[in-house]
Coordinates of C-alpha atoms in Angstrom, one line a residue:
M1 CA 14.9 17.0 26.4
Q2 CA 14.2 17.3 29.7
S3 CA 11.7 20.0 29.7
E4 CA 10.0 18.1 26.8
Y5 CA 9.5 15.3 28.9
C6 CA 8.6 17.2 31.6
T7 CA 5.8 18.8 29.3
V8 CA 4.9 15.0 28.2
L9 CA 4.4 14.1 32.1
T10 CA 2.0 17.2 32.4
L11 CA 0.2 16.4 29.5
F12 CA -0.1 13.2 30.1
P13 CA 0.0 12.4 33.9
L14 CA -1.7 9.1 34.1
K15 CA -0.6 7.4 30.8
S16 CA 1.3 8.5 27.7
V17 CA 0.3 8.1 24.1
T18 CA 3.1 5.6 23.3
E19 CA 1.5 3.6 26.3
S20 CA -1.9 3.9 25.3
F21 CA -0.6 2.9 22.0
A22 CA 0.6 -0.3 23.6
R23 CA -2.4 -1.3 25.6
V24 CA -4.7 -1.0 22.2
I25 CA -1.9 -3.5 20.6
H26 CA -2.0 -5.7 23.3
G27 CA -5.9 -5.2 24.5
L28 CA -7.3 -5.7 21.2
T29 CA -9.2 -9.0 20.7
V30 CA -11.4 -10.8 18.3
G31 CA -14.3 -9.7 20.0
H32 CA -13.4 -6.4 19.2
L33 CA -13.5 -6.9 15.2
T34 CA -16.8 -6.1 13.3
D35 CA -18.3 -7.8 10.0
H36 CA -17.5 -4.5 8.1
V37 CA -13.7 -4.3 9.0
I38 CA -14.2 -8.3 8.4
Q39 CA -15.0 -7.9 5.1
R40 CA -13.1 -4.6 4.1
S41 CA -9.5 -6.3 5.5
K42 CA -10.2 -9.2 3.4
R43 CA -10.8 -7.4 0.4
M44 CA -7.3 -5.6 1.0
I45 CA -5.8 -9.2 2.1
L46 CA -6.9 -11.1 -1.5
D47 CA -5.8 -7.9 -3.5
T48 CA -2.4 -7.4 -1.9
L49 CA -1.9 -11.0 -2.5
G50 CA -2.6 -10.6 -6.1
V51 CA -0.1 -7.7 -6.5
G52 CA 2.5 -9.4 -4.5
F53 CA 2.2 -12.4 -7.0
L54 CA 2.7 -10.6 -10.1
G55 CA 5.0 -8.3 -8.4
T56 CA 7.3 -11.2 -8.4
S57 CA 8.0 -11.2 -12.1
T58 CA 9.4 -7.8 -12.2
E59 CA 13.0 -7.0 -12.3
V60 CA 13.4 -5.2 -8.8
F61 CA 12.1 -8.5 -7.0
H62 CA 14.7 -10.5 -8.9
K63 CA 17.6 -8.0 -7.9
A64 CA 16.2 -8.5 -4.2
S65 CA 16.0 -11.9 -4.5
E66 CA 19.6 -12.4 -5.7
Y67 CA 20.7 -10.5 -2.8
S68 CA 18.1 -12.1 -0.4
K69 CA 20.0 -15.2 -0.9
I70 CA 23.4 -14.7 1.0
Y71 CA 20.3 -15.2 4.2
N72 CA 18.9 -18.7 3.4
S73 CA 18.2 -20.7 6.1
N74 CA 16.7 -23.6 7.7
A75 CA 14.3 -22.1 9.9
S76 CA 13.1 -20.0 7.4
S77 CA 9.2 -18.6 5.8
S78 CA 8.4 -19.2 2.0
V79 CA 9.3 -16.2 -0.5
W80 CA 6.5 -15.9 -3.1
G81 CA 7.2 -17.2 -6.5
Q82 CA 10.5 -18.6 -5.7
S83 CA 9.9 -22.3 -4.5
D84 CA 13.8 -22.8 -3.9
L85 CA 14.4 -19.9 -1.9
R86 CA 13.4 -19.6 2.2
L87 CA 15.0 -17.2 4.1
P88 CA 14.7 -16.1 7.7
P89 CA 10.7 -14.7 8.6
P90 CA 12.2 -11.1 8.7
Y91 CA 13.7 -11.4 5.2
A92 CA 11.0 -13.3 3.5
A93 CA 9.0 -10.2 4.9
F94 CA 10.9 -8.3 3.3
M95 CA 11.1 -10.0 0.0
N96 CA 7.1 -10.0 -0.1
G97 CA 6.9 -6.7 0.7
V98 CA 9.3 -5.7 -2.2
A99 CA 7.1 -7.7 -4.2
I100 CA 3.8 -6.1 -3.3
H101 CA 5.1 -2.3 -4.0
S102 CA 7.3 -3.6 -7.0
M103 CA 4.5 -2.0 -9.4
D104 CA 2.9 0.7 -7.2
F105 CA -0.4 -1.4 -7.5
D106 CA -1.1 -2.0 -4.0
D107 CA -4.3 -0.6 -2.3
T108 CA -4.3 2.9 -0.8
W109 CA -5.5 4.6 2.2
H110 CA -6.4 8.0 3.1
P111 CA -4.5 9.8 5.0
A112 CA -1.8 9.0 2.3
T113 CA -0.4 5.2 2.8
H114 CA -0.1 2.0 1.3
P115 CA -1.4 0.0 4.6
S116 CA -1.4 -3.7 3.6
G117 CA 1.8 -4.3 2.1
A118 CA 4.3 -3.6 5.1
V119 CA 1.7 -6.0 7.3
L120 CA 0.7 -9.2 5.1
P121 CA 4.5 -10.0 4.7
V122 CA 4.6 -10.1 8.5
L123 CA 1.9 -12.4 9.2
T124 CA 2.5 -14.9 6.4
A125 CA 6.3 -15.2 7.3
L126 CA 5.6 -15.6 10.6
S127 CA 2.5 -18.0 10.6
E128 CA 4.7 -20.1 8.4
A129 CA 7.7 -20.0 11.2
L130 CA 5.7 -20.7 14.4
P131 CA 6.6 -24.2 15.9
S132 CA 3.8 -26.5 15.0
S133 CA 2.5 -26.6 18.7
Q134 CA 1.1 -22.9 17.5
K135 CA -2.4 -23.1 16.5
F136 CA -4.3 -19.7 15.4
S137 CA -7.9 -19.3 13.5
G138 CA -8.6 -17.1 10.6
L139 CA -10.0 -14.3 12.9
D140 CA -6.4 -14.5 15.0
L141 CA -5.1 -13.5 11.6
L142 CA -7.4 -10.8 10.7
L143 CA -7.3 -9.3 14.1
A144 CA -3.4 -9.0 13.8
F145 CA -3.9 -7.5 10.1
N146 CA -6.2 -5.0 11.6
V147 CA -4.3 -4.0 14.5
G148 CA -1.5 -3.5 12.2
I149 CA -3.6 -1.4 9.6
E150 CA -5.4 0.3 12.7
I151 CA -1.8 1.5 14.3
Q152 CA -0.9 3.1 11.0
G153 CA -3.9 5.0 10.7
R154 CA -4.2 6.6 14.2
L155 CA -0.3 7.7 13.8
M156 CA -1.2 9.3 11.1
H157 CA -4.3 11.5 12.1
F158 CA -2.0 13.4 14.4
S159 CA -0.5 15.5 11.7
K160 CA -2.1 17.5 9.1
E161 CA 0.6 16.9 6.7
A162 CA 0.0 13.2 6.8
S163 CA -3.3 14.3 4.9
D164 CA -2.0 15.7 1.9
I165 CA 0.0 13.4 -1.3
P166 CA 3.7 12.9 0.7
K167 CA 6.2 15.8 -0.1
R168 CA 9.4 14.6 2.4
F169 CA 8.9 10.8 3.5
H170 CA 7.5 7.8 1.8
P171 CA 4.2 7.2 4.5
P172 CA 4.7 2.9 4.2
S173 CA 8.6 3.6 5.5
V174 CA 6.9 5.6 8.3
V175 CA 4.0 4.4 9.2
G176 CA 4.0 1.1 7.7
T177 CA 7.2 0.5 9.7
L178 CA 5.0 0.9 13.1
G179 CA 2.1 -1.1 11.7
S180 CA 4.4 -4.2 10.9
A181 CA 5.7 -4.1 14.8
A182 CA 2.3 -3.8 15.8
A183 CA 1.0 -7.0 13.7
A184 CA 3.9 -8.7 15.0
S185 CA 3.9 -7.7 18.1
K186 CA 0.1 -8.8 18.5
F187 CA 0.6 -12.2 16.5
L188 CA 3.4 -13.2 18.5
G189 CA 1.6 -12.5 22.0
L190 CA 3.8 -9.9 23.4
S191 CA 3.1 -8.1 26.6
M192 CA 2.4 -4.6 26.9
P193 CA 5.6 -3.1 28.2
E194 CA 7.0 -5.4 24.9
C195 CA 4.6 -3.4 22.9
Q196 CA 5.5 -0.4 23.8
E197 CA 9.1 -1.0 23.8
A198 CA 8.4 -2.4 19.8
L199 CA 6.9 0.8 18.7
A200 CA 10.2 2.7 20.4
I201 CA 12.6 0.5 18.4
A202 CA 10.7 0.7 15.1
V203 CA 10.7 4.1 15.0
S204 CA 14.8 4.4 15.1
H205 CA 14.1 1.7 11.7
A206 CA 11.6 4.0 9.9
G207 CA 12.1 6.9 7.4
A208 CA 13.0 6.8 3.7
P209 CA 12.9 10.1 1.4
M210 CA 10.8 10.6 -1.8
A211 CA 13.8 10.8 -3.7
N212 CA 13.5 7.7 -4.5
A213 CA 10.2 7.5 -5.6
A214 CA 9.9 6.6 -9.6
T215 CA 12.9 4.6 -9.0
Q216 CA 13.7 0.5 -8.5
T217 CA 14.6 1.5 -4.8
K218 CA 10.9 2.7 -3.7
P219 CA 9.6 -0.8 -3.8
L220 CA 12.3 -1.7 -1.0
H221 CA 10.7 1.2 1.4
M222 CA 7.7 -1.6 1.8
G223 CA 10.3 -4.1 2.4
N224 CA 12.2 -2.5 4.8
A225 CA 8.9 -1.5 6.6
A226 CA 7.6 -5.0 6.7
K227 CA 11.3 -6.2 8.0
H228 CA 12.4 -4.1 10.3
G229 CA 8.8 -3.9 12.0
M230 CA 9.1 -7.6 12.8
E231 CA 12.5 -6.9 14.1
A232 CA 11.6 -4.6 16.3
A233 CA 9.4 -7.2 17.7
F234 CA 12.1 -9.7 18.0
L235 CA 14.1 -7.2 20.0
A236 CA 11.6 -6.1 22.1
M237 CA 10.9 -10.0 23.2
L238 CA 14.6 -10.1 24.2
G239 CA 14.3 -7.3 26.1
L240 CA 15.6 -4.4 24.5
Q241 CA 14.6 -1.0 25.4
G242 CA 13.5 2.0 23.6
N243 CA 12.2 5.5 24.8
K244 CA 8.9 4.9 26.1
Q245 CA 7.6 8.1 25.4
V246 CA 8.7 7.5 21.8
L247 CA 5.2 8.4 20.3
D248 CA 4.4 11.6 22.5
M249 CA 8.0 13.4 21.2
H250 CA 8.3 15.7 18.8
T251 CA 11.8 14.5 18.9
G252 CA 10.3 11.0 18.8
F253 CA 7.9 9.8 15.8
G254 CA 6.8 13.8 15.7
A255 CA 10.2 14.3 13.8
F256 CA 8.6 12.6 10.6
Y257 CA 5.6 15.0 10.4
A258 CA 4.9 19.1 10.5
N259 CA 2.0 20.2 13.1
Y260 CA 2.7 16.5 14.8
S261 CA 0.2 16.6 17.8
P262 CA -0.8 13.4 19.5
K263 CA -3.4 11.8 21.9
V264 CA -3.9 9.4 24.1
L265 CA -6.1 6.7 22.2
P266 CA -9.7 6.0 23.5
N267 CA -10.1 3.2 26.2
L268 CA -10.8 -0.4 24.4
E269 CA -14.3 -0.3 25.8
S270 CA -15.0 2.8 23.4
H271 CA -12.6 1.7 20.7
T272 CA -13.6 2.0 16.4
W273 CA -12.0 0.9 13.6
L274 CA -10.6 3.5 11.3
L275 CA -11.0 1.1 8.5
G276 CA -14.4 1.2 9.1
Q277 CA -14.7 4.7 9.0
Q278 CA -12.5 5.0 6.1
D279 CA -12.3 2.2 3.5
V280 CA -8.9 1.6 0.8
A281 CA -8.5 2.5 -2.9
F282 CA -8.0 -0.4 -5.2
K283 CA -5.9 0.2 -8.2
R284 CA -7.2 -0.9 -11.5
F285 CA -3.6 -0.4 -13.1
P286 CA -0.2 -0.7 -11.4
A287 CA 0.9 3.6 -11.3
H288 CA 0.7 6.3 -8.5
L289 CA -3.3 6.8 -7.1
A290 CA -3.2 10.4 -8.3
T291 CA -2.7 9.3 -12.2
H292 CA -5.9 7.3 -12.0
W293 CA -7.9 10.9 -12.2
V294 CA -5.9 11.7 -15.3
A295 CA -6.7 8.1 -16.9
D296 CA -10.4 9.0 -16.0
A297 CA -11.0 12.1 -17.5
A298 CA -8.8 11.3 -20.5
A299 CA -10.8 8.5 -21.4
S300 CA -13.7 10.7 -21.5
V301 CA -12.3 12.9 -23.5
R302 CA -10.6 10.4 -26.4
K303 CA -14.8 9.3 -26.4
H304 CA -14.8 12.9 -28.2
L305 CA -11.8 12.0 -30.3
V306 CA -11.8 8.7 -31.9
T307 CA -15.2 7.1 -33.5
D308 CA -15.5 2.9 -33.8
R309 CA -11.8 1.7 -33.8
A310 CA -10.1 4.5 -35.8
P311 CA -6.8 5.5 -34.6
L312 CA -6.4 8.6 -32.5
P313 CA -5.2 11.5 -34.5
T314 CA -2.5 12.1 -33.0
D315 CA -1.0 14.8 -36.2
H316 CA -4.3 16.9 -35.5
I317 CA -3.6 17.2 -31.5
E318 CA -2.5 20.9 -31.3
K319 CA -2.4 20.8 -27.3
I320 CA -3.2 18.8 -23.9
V321 CA -3.6 20.4 -20.6
L322 CA -3.8 18.9 -17.7
R323 CA -5.2 20.7 -14.3
I324 CA -4.0 18.7 -11.7
P325 CA -2.9 19.3 -8.1
D326 CA 0.9 20.2 -7.8
V327 CA 2.8 16.8 -6.9
Q328 CA 6.3 17.2 -8.0
Y329 CA 7.2 13.8 -7.8
V330 CA 4.3 12.6 -10.5
N331 CA 5.8 15.7 -12.9
R332 CA 7.7 13.6 -15.3
P333 CA 7.3 15.0 -18.6
F334 CA 9.4 12.3 -20.2
P335 CA 9.5 9.1 -18.4
D336 CA 12.2 6.7 -19.4
S337 CA 11.8 3.8 -17.2
E338 CA 8.4 2.0 -16.2
H339 CA 9.0 3.3 -12.6
E340 CA 9.1 6.9 -13.8
A341 CA 6.3 5.9 -16.4
R342 CA 4.4 5.0 -13.1
H343 CA 4.6 8.6 -11.8
S344 CA 3.8 10.4 -14.7
F345 CA 0.6 12.3 -15.3
Q346 CA 1.9 12.8 -18.4
Y347 CA 2.5 9.5 -19.8
V348 CA -0.9 8.1 -18.2
A349 CA -2.6 10.6 -20.2
C350 CA -0.9 10.0 -23.6
A351 CA -1.4 6.3 -23.2
T352 CA -4.6 6.5 -22.2
L353 CA -5.7 8.8 -25.2
L354 CA -3.5 6.7 -27.1
D355 CA -4.9 3.3 -26.2
G356 CA -8.1 4.0 -24.4
H357 CA -6.9 2.7 -21.4
V358 CA -4.1 1.7 -19.1
T359 CA -2.8 -1.9 -18.0
V360 CA 0.1 -3.8 -16.7
P361 CA 1.5 -3.8 -20.2
S362 CA 1.4 0.2 -20.6
F363 CA 4.3 0.1 -18.6
H364 CA 6.9 -1.9 -20.0
K365 CA 9.7 0.1 -22.0
S366 CA 8.1 -0.8 -25.7
Q367 CA 5.1 0.8 -25.1
I368 CA 6.7 4.0 -22.8
S369 CA 9.0 4.8 -26.0
R370 CA 6.5 4.0 -29.0
P371 CA 7.1 7.7 -31.3
Q372 CA 3.2 8.0 -30.9
V373 CA 3.4 8.8 -27.3
R374 CA 6.7 10.8 -27.2
E375 CA 5.2 13.1 -30.2
L376 CA 2.3 13.4 -27.7
L377 CA 4.1 13.8 -24.4
S378 CA 5.6 16.8 -26.1
K379 CA 2.1 18.8 -26.4
V380 CA 1.4 18.2 -22.8
K381 CA 1.1 21.2 -20.5
L382 CA 0.1 21.1 -16.8
E383 CA -2.0 23.5 -14.6
H384 CA -2.4 23.6 -10.9
P385 CA -5.7 25.7 -9.7
G386 CA -5.5 26.9 -6.1
D387 CA -8.7 24.7 -5.7
N388 CA -6.7 21.5 -6.6
L389 CA -5.2 20.4 -3.5
P390 CA -3.0 17.4 -3.1
S391 CA -5.3 15.3 -1.5
F392 CA -6.6 11.8 -2.2
N393 CA -9.6 12.9 -0.5
T394 CA -10.3 16.0 -2.4
L395 CA -8.3 16.1 -5.5
Y396 CA -9.7 16.3 -9.0
C397 CA -8.5 16.1 -12.7
E398 CA -9.4 18.1 -15.8
V399 CA -8.3 17.1 -19.4
S400 CA -8.3 19.4 -22.3
V401 CA -7.5 18.9 -25.9
T402 CA -7.1 21.1 -28.3
L403 CA -7.4 20.5 -32.2
S404 CA -5.7 22.2 -34.7
D405 CA -8.8 23.4 -36.2
G406 CA -9.1 25.0 -32.5
A407 CA -11.9 22.6 -31.6
T408 CA -11.3 21.8 -27.8
F409 CA -12.5 19.1 -25.7
T410 CA -12.5 19.3 -22.0
E411 CA -13.5 16.2 -19.2
C412 CA -13.5 16.2 -15.8
S413 CA -12.8 13.5 -13.0
D414 CA -13.3 14.5 -9.3
T415 CA -13.8 10.4 -8.5
F416 CA -12.7 7.1 -10.4
Y417 CA -13.8 3.8 -10.0
G418 CA -11.8 1.8 -7.2
H419 CA -11.4 4.8 -5.3
W420 CA -13.0 4.6 -2.0
R421 CA -15.8 6.7 -2.9
K422 CA -16.5 4.7 -6.0
P423 CA -15.3 1.2 -4.8
L424 CA -14.7 -1.6 -6.9
S425 CA -17.3 -4.2 -6.9
Q426 CA -16.3 -7.6 -5.2
E427 CA -16.5 -9.3 -8.4
D428 CA -14.0 -7.1 -10.1
L429 CA -11.5 -7.1 -6.9
R430 CA -11.4 -11.1 -8.0
E431 CA -11.0 -10.4 -11.4
K432 CA -7.9 -8.2 -10.8
F433 CA -6.8 -10.7 -8.6
R434 CA -7.6 -13.3 -11.0
A435 CA -5.3 -11.5 -13.8
N436 CA -2.7 -10.8 -11.1
A437 CA -2.0 -14.3 -9.4
S438 CA -2.6 -16.4 -12.7
S439 CA 1.3 -15.4 -13.3
M440 CA 1.9 -18.1 -11.1
L441 CA -0.8 -20.4 -10.2
S442 CA -3.0 -22.3 -12.2
C443 CA -6.6 -21.4 -12.5
D444 CA -8.0 -24.1 -9.7
R445 CA -5.4 -22.6 -7.0
V446 CA -6.3 -18.9 -8.2
E447 CA -10.3 -20.2 -7.2
R448 CA -9.3 -22.0 -3.9
L449 CA -7.3 -18.8 -2.9
I450 CA -10.0 -16.6 -3.4
E451 CA -12.6 -19.2 -1.6
I452 CA -10.0 -19.3 1.4
V453 CA -9.6 -15.5 1.9
D454 CA -13.3 -15.2 1.3
N455 CA -14.4 -17.3 4.3
L456 CA -11.1 -16.4 6.4
E457 CA -13.2 -15.6 9.7
D458 CA -14.5 -19.2 9.6
L459 CA -11.4 -21.2 10.0
G460 CA -11.2 -22.4 13.3
D461 CA -8.0 -24.6 14.3
C462 CA -6.0 -24.2 11.1
S463 CA -4.0 -27.3 12.4
H464 CA -5.4 -29.9 9.4
F465 CA -3.8 -26.8 7.3
N466 CA -0.3 -28.0 8.1
N467 CA -0.5 -25.9 11.6
S468 CA -1.2 -22.7 9.7
I469 CA -3.5 -21.0 6.8
V470 CA -0.2 -19.3 5.2
R471 CA 1.4 -22.8 4.9
F472 CA -1.9 -24.2 3.4
L473 CA -1.6 -21.1 1.2
L474 CA 1.7 -21.3 0.6
R475 CA 1.4 -24.9 -0.7
F476 CA -0.6 -23.5 -3.6
I477 CA 1.8 -21.0 -4.3
N478 CA 5.1 -22.5 -4.1
I479 CA 4.6 -25.6 -6.3

């Protein structure tokens, strides 16, 4: 430990990586926000709210809700979709984070993580719980949100491993926890030393293994990231101390990633936002991002097999080959649950070939267990071409269907609609939000919420919205 500490001091004689992160969190202002970053982050906020609203209908959300009732409190924040349940801010953030990731419908970034779900619930919970004397603007909320996103991106750029689809840890449980701590620290106005301590504390809360992918436990990773990051900020405010070099050390944050090579962040005068350089992907159906390439290619193959509205001739299909990256936790030949189906290359391919599309109901038990689906699943083979690397930025999917007469039809997808290279239009993003939010809100309230998010940066003093943007939003959400 001593030799590593000395190495850190030698490499960074004036400031540490951890200190530079604290300086960025503390020092960034609304003046640093660019129009490009504001527009992208508003799209992320709208999409995250929508998938969170839809997620309140899931079994895992209701199980977590029953658990969280033991923390019911008068000093509290709202839980989406639960008008009779109020919780302390960390537990409200936990519940809303679970809702956001309960269907794996939330945004995805590169390097690989779901950036918004660990940050937005923190800000909605904190802003509702702040004293009425506290006032903030839409730009204040956007700044804290973007600080939380930025910290996640900066950390992932310190390791080549982070660029690939994860194998060991679920990234939101790692970088999301620190992003949550950063957003909370910014929103609560922590000093630079307190920001540094919050990051140190958050590292000790971070981490969840990929073994729980495709189970009801995976959404808890997002809820815990939101909750633990907020708790780290609270503890730092109370003076709790951690290792001030935690981001510099291989035994600190470096324990999560191989080839960890941290660097001091640039000065604020030359700061550029990673979100301005790298957009996120928005999903059109609730499943692991890699399956969206499969759906795209399978839909193209289906056009060769089906004319007009005739059903797919499943009995004439001899073999289905998927040429995809080797991602073991999305290789599930015969999924039995909605969570397994959302993490199954095979299921998404077969559902698309049968139905022509994949939607929210595609993952209901009745759809997964259809005899036609099970028949097709038995005919699927996977191949892993050497050039098809497990990265959301470079992977492709090729689907080949061979019929009993020997005819083979093959289609390839290298970019699907919704990926950052082919982003959803603003209207299609709004349509996704409308479809998701309508499970909770009336049409008028859905449209009003779209309008609020669209104009978030123009809101000044929000005291006329019950002293907080989110309190105004939640008045719509929980009625």
